[in-house]
Amino acid sequence: MNDLFIYTASIRNILAIFGLVKTVVSGIRSTGNLHLGNYFGAIKNFLRMQEQERCFFFIADYHSLTTHPTPADLHANVRQVLVEYLACGIDPEKSTIYIQSDLPETAELYLLLNMNAYMGELERCTSFKEKIRKHPGNINAGLLTYPVLMAADILIHKADYVPVGKDQEQHLEMTRTFANRFNRMYNQEYFPEPVAYNFGTELVKIPGLDGSGKMGKSEAEGNAVMLADSPEVIRKKVMKAMTDEGPKEINQQKPEVIENLFTLMKTVSTEETVAHFDDLYNSMKMRYGDMKKQLAEDMIAFIYPIRERILELAKDDIYINKVVKKGAEKAKESAGKTVGEVREMIGFRKF
Ligand code: TYM
């Protein structure tokens, strides 16, 4: 991980200047182990995009401070996400992998963008409204300005594409608003308009196992299947997944909880398997227990090799430290340039 990394990264930097490759930025909060929602909503696209584009993938540890982790938990979670990134196949020789807080330039851009982010638009943000509904005792300013920090993450590398799941769509809209506002204020076409990206198709939303619409880290226990889960744990979680009393008519439309189970199956099972259970459902011969057993085994087959790599990589302090150091250096190069130019545009000049 030395020469090849520097070579690939520099070539892509040059190609990006001429618009021949796109700049890609995305991150995941360090709030616990990654789950299948993170994988199919984000990481799957990171893996495809790193083959061609100029990619920056980071661990959003500043963002995770809104929930006040202890220092020990914060550190352990950041390390775990990093290990899981690598175990999934994000390759430090192709992508720049870094920790958000290693780039204080992001915090400076956040401060600057905050000056032109308005209370009304921040309060209207769906994720903010949801957070204050769920945690009325912890409505901090970090939560309110969360989309501004996210915009800073994206704009600091002047990203074109942001591979994310459906739940981040509104944040990307806000990023474009902040970018355009900045461009207008300083009469420059400086920031590109980044888009939430899924190779031209609708952004993904992976449902949870508990009947809730979305798989998430902070949802109830048993909602999410983690990439680090053992086969036994996966079997237990899937067998407890919510279902109903079964179809009442031939070819009836599936209720949401059942549709969710099929959506999950489509991510890890073959088309034939999905078609098989679809036929059983439509002909009213469905036994959910059989479907869940199959789903659990297909999830295990998908997750097992990732889990093995997680366990292996978690032991390799030397490699992990090298990745972090190299990533911070590369990210700083790009971020330093942006912040320098932004300062200049705003009117901070050297005396
Ligand atoms: P986070 O940490 O909640 O989720 C990380 C990524 O996983 C996706 N995701 C899902 N996709 C489909 N179905 C699901 N059930 C599911 N759950 C999570 C998310 O859409 C996301 O892509 N604010 C961000 C982190 C962030 C960021 C950024 C992302 C901070 N700065 C800049 C992109 C660019 C977040 O909380 O994601």
Short mmCIF file of C-alpha atoms in Angstrom, two decimals, residues 37-287:
data_model
loop_
_atom_site.label_atom_id
_atom_site.label_comp_id
_atom_site.label_asym_id
_atom_site.label_seq_id
_atom_site.Cartn_x
_atom_site.Cartn_y
_atom_site.Cartn_z
CA GLY A 37 -29.08 -1.54 5.25
CA ASN A 38 -25.71 0.21 5.27
CA TYR A 39 -24.32 -2.43 2.95
CA PHE A 40 -27.04 -2.37 0.30
CA GLY A 41 -27.85 1.33 0.69
CA ALA A 42 -24.28 2.59 0.55
CA ILE A 43 -21.30 0.22 0.64
CA LYS A 44 -22.32 -1.83 -2.38
CA ASN A 45 -22.08 1.32 -4.47
CA PHE A 46 -18.82 2.40 -2.80
CA LEU A 47 -17.31 -0.85 -4.07
CA ARG A 48 -18.47 -0.27 -7.63
CA MET A 49 -17.50 3.37 -7.71
CA GLN A 50 -14.00 2.90 -6.33
CA GLU A 51 -13.10 0.98 -9.49
CA GLN A 52 -13.30 4.13 -11.62
CA GLU A 53 -13.90 7.34 -9.76
CA ARG A 54 -11.99 9.54 -7.34
CA CYS A 55 -13.51 8.30 -4.08
CA PHE A 56 -13.46 9.58 -0.50
CA PHE A 57 -15.13 7.35 2.09
CA PHE A 58 -15.03 8.47 5.69
CA ILE A 59 -16.25 7.59 9.15
CA ALA A 60 -18.54 10.33 10.42
CA ASP A 61 -17.38 10.54 14.02
CA TYR A 62 -18.20 14.24 14.47
CA HIS A 63 -21.78 13.40 13.49
CA SER A 64 -21.94 10.62 16.07
CA LEU A 65 -21.32 13.14 18.89
CA THR A 66 -24.98 14.25 18.81
CA THR A 67 -25.71 11.19 20.96
CA HIS A 68 -22.85 11.84 23.42
CA PRO A 69 -20.82 8.60 23.35
CA THR A 70 -18.17 8.00 26.02
CA PRO A 71 -14.59 8.50 24.76
CA ALA A 72 -13.96 4.73 24.93
CA ASP A 73 -17.12 3.91 22.96
CA LEU A 74 -16.41 6.60 20.39
CA HIS A 75 -12.95 5.23 19.70
CA ALA A 76 -14.09 1.60 19.58
CA ASN A 77 -16.95 2.44 17.21
CA VAL A 78 -14.75 4.41 14.82
CA ARG A 79 -12.29 1.55 14.69
CA GLN A 80 -15.06 -0.98 14.16
CA VAL A 81 -16.55 0.93 11.19
CA LEU A 82 -13.10 1.26 9.68
CA VAL A 83 -12.48 -2.49 10.03
CA GLU A 84 -15.89 -3.20 8.52
CA TYR A 85 -15.25 -0.86 5.58
CA LEU A 86 -12.08 -2.78 4.83
CA ALA A 87 -13.71 -6.16 5.39
CA CYS A 88 -16.41 -5.27 2.85
CA GLY A 89 -13.71 -4.59 0.28
CA ILE A 90 -13.26 -0.82 0.32
CA ASP A 91 -9.70 -0.70 -0.84
CA PRO A 92 -7.32 1.96 0.50
CA GLU A 93 -5.32 1.66 -2.71
CA LYS A 94 -8.32 2.75 -4.76
CA SER A 95 -10.26 4.98 -2.36
CA THR A 96 -9.28 7.54 0.23
CA ILE A 97 -10.58 6.17 3.53
CA TYR A 98 -10.41 8.59 6.45
CA ILE A 99 -11.85 9.58 9.78
CA GLN A 100 -13.91 12.78 9.67
CA SER A 101 -12.29 14.28 12.78
CA ASP A 102 -8.84 13.85 11.22
CA LEU A 103 -9.96 16.63 8.90
CA PRO A 104 -10.62 19.74 11.01
CA GLU A 105 -10.94 21.56 7.67
CA THR A 106 -14.44 20.04 7.61
CA ALA A 107 -15.25 21.77 10.89
CA GLU A 108 -14.08 25.10 9.46
CA LEU A 109 -16.18 24.75 6.32
CA TYR A 110 -19.13 23.76 8.54
CA LEU A 111 -18.72 26.98 10.51
CA LEU A 112 -18.58 29.04 7.32
CA LEU A 113 -21.62 27.33 5.78
CA ASN A 114 -23.56 27.75 9.04
CA MET A 115 -23.57 31.51 8.48
CA ASN A 116 -25.85 31.02 5.50
CA ALA A 117 -28.01 28.17 6.75
CA TYR A 118 -31.33 29.36 8.08
CA MET A 119 -33.19 28.26 11.16
CA GLY A 120 -36.45 27.67 9.26
CA GLU A 121 -34.97 25.31 6.70
CA LEU A 122 -33.02 23.41 9.35
CA GLU A 123 -36.10 23.02 11.54
CA ARG A 124 -38.12 21.71 8.60
CA CYS A 125 -35.65 18.91 7.91
CA THR A 126 -37.39 15.55 8.33
CA SER A 127 -34.52 13.85 10.15
CA PHE A 128 -34.39 16.71 12.68
CA LYS A 129 -38.13 16.50 13.30
CA GLU A 130 -37.85 12.75 13.76
CA LYS A 131 -34.94 13.11 16.19
CA ILE A 132 -36.75 15.63 18.38
CA ARG A 133 -39.83 13.42 18.41
CA LYS A 134 -37.81 10.40 19.51
CA HIS A 135 -35.41 12.17 21.88
CA PRO A 136 -37.12 15.28 23.26
CA GLY A 137 -34.56 15.44 26.08
CA ASN A 138 -31.59 15.91 23.75
CA ILE A 139 -32.37 18.54 21.14
CA ASN A 140 -28.87 19.96 20.72
CA ALA A 141 -27.58 22.46 18.16
CA GLY A 142 -25.51 19.70 16.55
CA LEU A 143 -28.73 17.93 15.59
CA LEU A 144 -30.20 21.08 14.12
CA THR A 145 -27.11 21.81 12.04
CA TYR A 146 -26.45 18.16 11.16
CA PRO A 147 -27.25 18.77 7.44
CA VAL A 148 -24.75 21.64 7.36
CA LEU A 149 -21.96 19.40 8.65
CA MET A 150 -22.96 16.84 6.07
CA ALA A 151 -22.82 19.50 3.36
CA ALA A 152 -19.33 20.42 4.56
CA ASP A 153 -18.25 16.76 4.25
CA ILE A 154 -19.46 16.65 0.69
CA LEU A 155 -18.39 20.08 -0.49
CA ILE A 156 -14.94 19.92 1.06
CA HIS A 157 -13.90 17.60 -1.80
CA LYS A 158 -16.23 19.30 -4.31
CA ALA A 159 -18.08 16.02 -4.83
CA ASP A 160 -20.22 15.22 -7.86
CA TYR A 161 -21.77 11.99 -6.61
CA VAL A 162 -22.80 10.88 -3.14
CA PRO A 163 -23.75 7.20 -2.90
CA VAL A 164 -26.31 6.97 -0.08
CA GLY A 165 -29.57 5.28 0.83
CA LYS A 166 -33.01 6.80 0.41
CA ASP A 167 -33.06 8.29 3.93
CA GLN A 168 -30.30 10.76 2.97
CA GLU A 169 -32.07 12.23 -0.06
CA GLN A 170 -33.27 15.37 1.71
CA HIS A 171 -29.82 16.02 3.16
CA LEU A 172 -28.44 16.02 -0.36
CA GLU A 173 -31.09 18.50 -1.44
CA MET A 174 -30.00 20.76 1.40
CA THR A 175 -26.35 20.35 0.40
CA ARG A 176 -27.24 21.60 -3.08
CA THR A 177 -29.09 24.55 -1.55
CA PHE A 178 -26.07 25.51 0.58
CA ALA A 179 -23.68 25.05 -2.34
CA ASN A 180 -25.78 27.19 -4.69
CA ARG A 181 -26.24 29.84 -2.05
CA PHE A 182 -22.49 30.07 -1.55
CA ASN A 183 -21.89 30.24 -5.30
CA ARG A 184 -24.42 33.05 -5.65
CA MET A 185 -23.08 35.03 -2.71
CA TYR A 186 -19.57 35.02 -4.07
CA ASN A 187 -20.51 35.16 -7.75
CA GLN A 188 -18.64 32.02 -8.60
CA GLU A 189 -19.48 28.63 -10.02
CA TYR A 190 -17.31 27.18 -7.31
CA PHE A 191 -19.09 24.19 -5.81
CA PRO A 192 -20.58 21.58 -8.15
CA GLU A 193 -24.12 20.37 -7.39
CA PRO A 194 -23.68 16.96 -5.76
CA VAL A 195 -26.35 14.33 -6.32
CA ALA A 196 -27.41 11.33 -4.27
CA TYR A 197 -26.29 8.49 -6.47
CA ASN A 198 -27.38 4.95 -7.22
CA PHE A 199 -26.27 4.32 -10.79
CA GLY A 200 -29.31 6.03 -12.27
CA THR A 201 -31.88 4.08 -10.27
CA GLU A 202 -34.04 4.90 -7.29
CA LEU A 203 -32.18 5.14 -3.96
CA VAL A 204 -32.42 2.04 -1.81
CA LYS A 205 -34.33 1.56 1.43
CA ILE A 206 -33.74 -1.75 3.19
CA PRO A 207 -36.52 -2.62 5.64
CA GLY A 208 -36.04 -3.89 9.18
CA LEU A 209 -37.00 -7.36 10.42
CA ASP A 210 -39.44 -6.03 13.01
CA GLY A 211 -41.97 -4.80 10.47
CA SER A 212 -40.58 -1.27 10.62
CA GLY A 213 -39.98 0.43 7.30
CA LYS A 214 -36.24 0.78 7.73
CA MET A 215 -33.33 -1.25 8.99
CA GLY A 216 -31.41 0.98 11.40
CA LYS A 217 -28.79 0.90 14.12
CA SER A 218 -30.92 2.72 16.64
CA GLU A 219 -34.12 0.78 16.02
CA ALA A 220 -35.33 -1.95 18.36
CA GLU A 221 -33.17 -5.02 19.06
CA GLY A 222 -33.72 -7.60 16.33
CA ASN A 223 -34.53 -5.02 13.65
CA ALA A 224 -31.13 -5.09 12.00
CA VAL A 225 -28.85 -7.86 10.77
CA MET A 226 -25.25 -6.83 11.34
CA LEU A 227 -22.31 -7.68 9.12
CA ALA A 228 -20.54 -8.94 12.24
CA ASP A 229 -23.43 -11.19 13.37
CA SER A 230 -22.71 -14.88 13.85
CA PRO A 231 -24.82 -17.46 11.97
CA GLU A 232 -26.69 -18.34 15.18
CA VAL A 233 -27.58 -14.72 15.84
CA ILE A 234 -28.75 -14.23 12.25
CA ARG A 235 -30.96 -17.34 12.44
CA LYS A 236 -32.49 -16.14 15.70
CA LYS A 237 -33.20 -12.65 14.37
CA VAL A 238 -34.67 -13.80 11.08
CA MET A 239 -36.86 -16.50 12.63
CA LYS A 240 -38.37 -13.78 14.87
CA ALA A 241 -39.09 -11.50 11.89
CA MET A 242 -42.59 -10.11 11.80
CA THR A 243 -45.12 -11.77 9.47
CA ASP A 244 -48.92 -12.05 9.33
CA GLU A 245 -51.44 -14.89 9.32
CA GLY A 246 -50.82 -15.60 5.64
CA PRO A 247 -52.50 -14.77 2.31
CA LYS A 248 -56.29 -14.95 2.25
CA GLU A 249 -56.77 -14.92 -1.51
CA ILE A 250 -54.90 -16.12 -4.55
CA ASN A 251 -52.59 -13.42 -5.97
CA GLN A 252 -53.46 -10.91 -3.29
CA GLN A 253 -51.31 -7.85 -2.82
CA LYS A 254 -48.72 -8.37 -0.11
CA PRO A 255 -49.06 -6.30 3.05
CA GLU A 256 -46.04 -4.17 3.96
CA VAL A 257 -44.45 -6.58 6.48
CA ILE A 258 -44.48 -9.39 3.91
CA GLU A 259 -43.28 -7.13 1.11
CA ASN A 260 -40.41 -6.21 3.45
CA LEU A 261 -39.44 -9.86 3.84
CA PHE A 262 -39.37 -10.22 0.06
CA THR A 263 -37.32 -7.04 -0.30
CA LEU A 264 -34.77 -8.49 2.11
CA MET A 265 -34.76 -11.76 0.24
CA LYS A 266 -34.07 -9.97 -3.05
CA THR A 267 -30.83 -8.58 -1.62
CA VAL A 268 -29.24 -11.92 -0.68
CA SER A 269 -31.10 -14.75 -2.44
CA THR A 270 -31.14 -15.87 -6.06
CA GLU A 271 -33.93 -14.80 -8.41
CA GLU A 272 -35.17 -18.40 -8.50
CA THR A 273 -35.50 -18.51 -4.74
CA VAL A 274 -37.46 -15.27 -4.67
CA ALA A 275 -39.69 -16.48 -7.52
CA HIS A 276 -40.26 -19.78 -5.70
CA PHE A 277 -41.57 -18.08 -2.54
CA ASP A 278 -43.49 -15.56 -4.59
CA ASP A 279 -45.31 -18.45 -6.30
CA LEU A 280 -46.02 -20.09 -2.96
CA TYR A 281 -47.45 -16.82 -1.66
CA ASN A 282 -49.58 -16.22 -4.72
CA SER A 283 -50.96 -19.76 -4.64
CA MET A 284 -51.64 -19.52 -0.89
CA LYS A 285 -49.20 -22.33 -0.09
CA MET A 286 -46.74 -20.13 1.72
CA ARG A 287 -45.23 -21.28 5.02
#
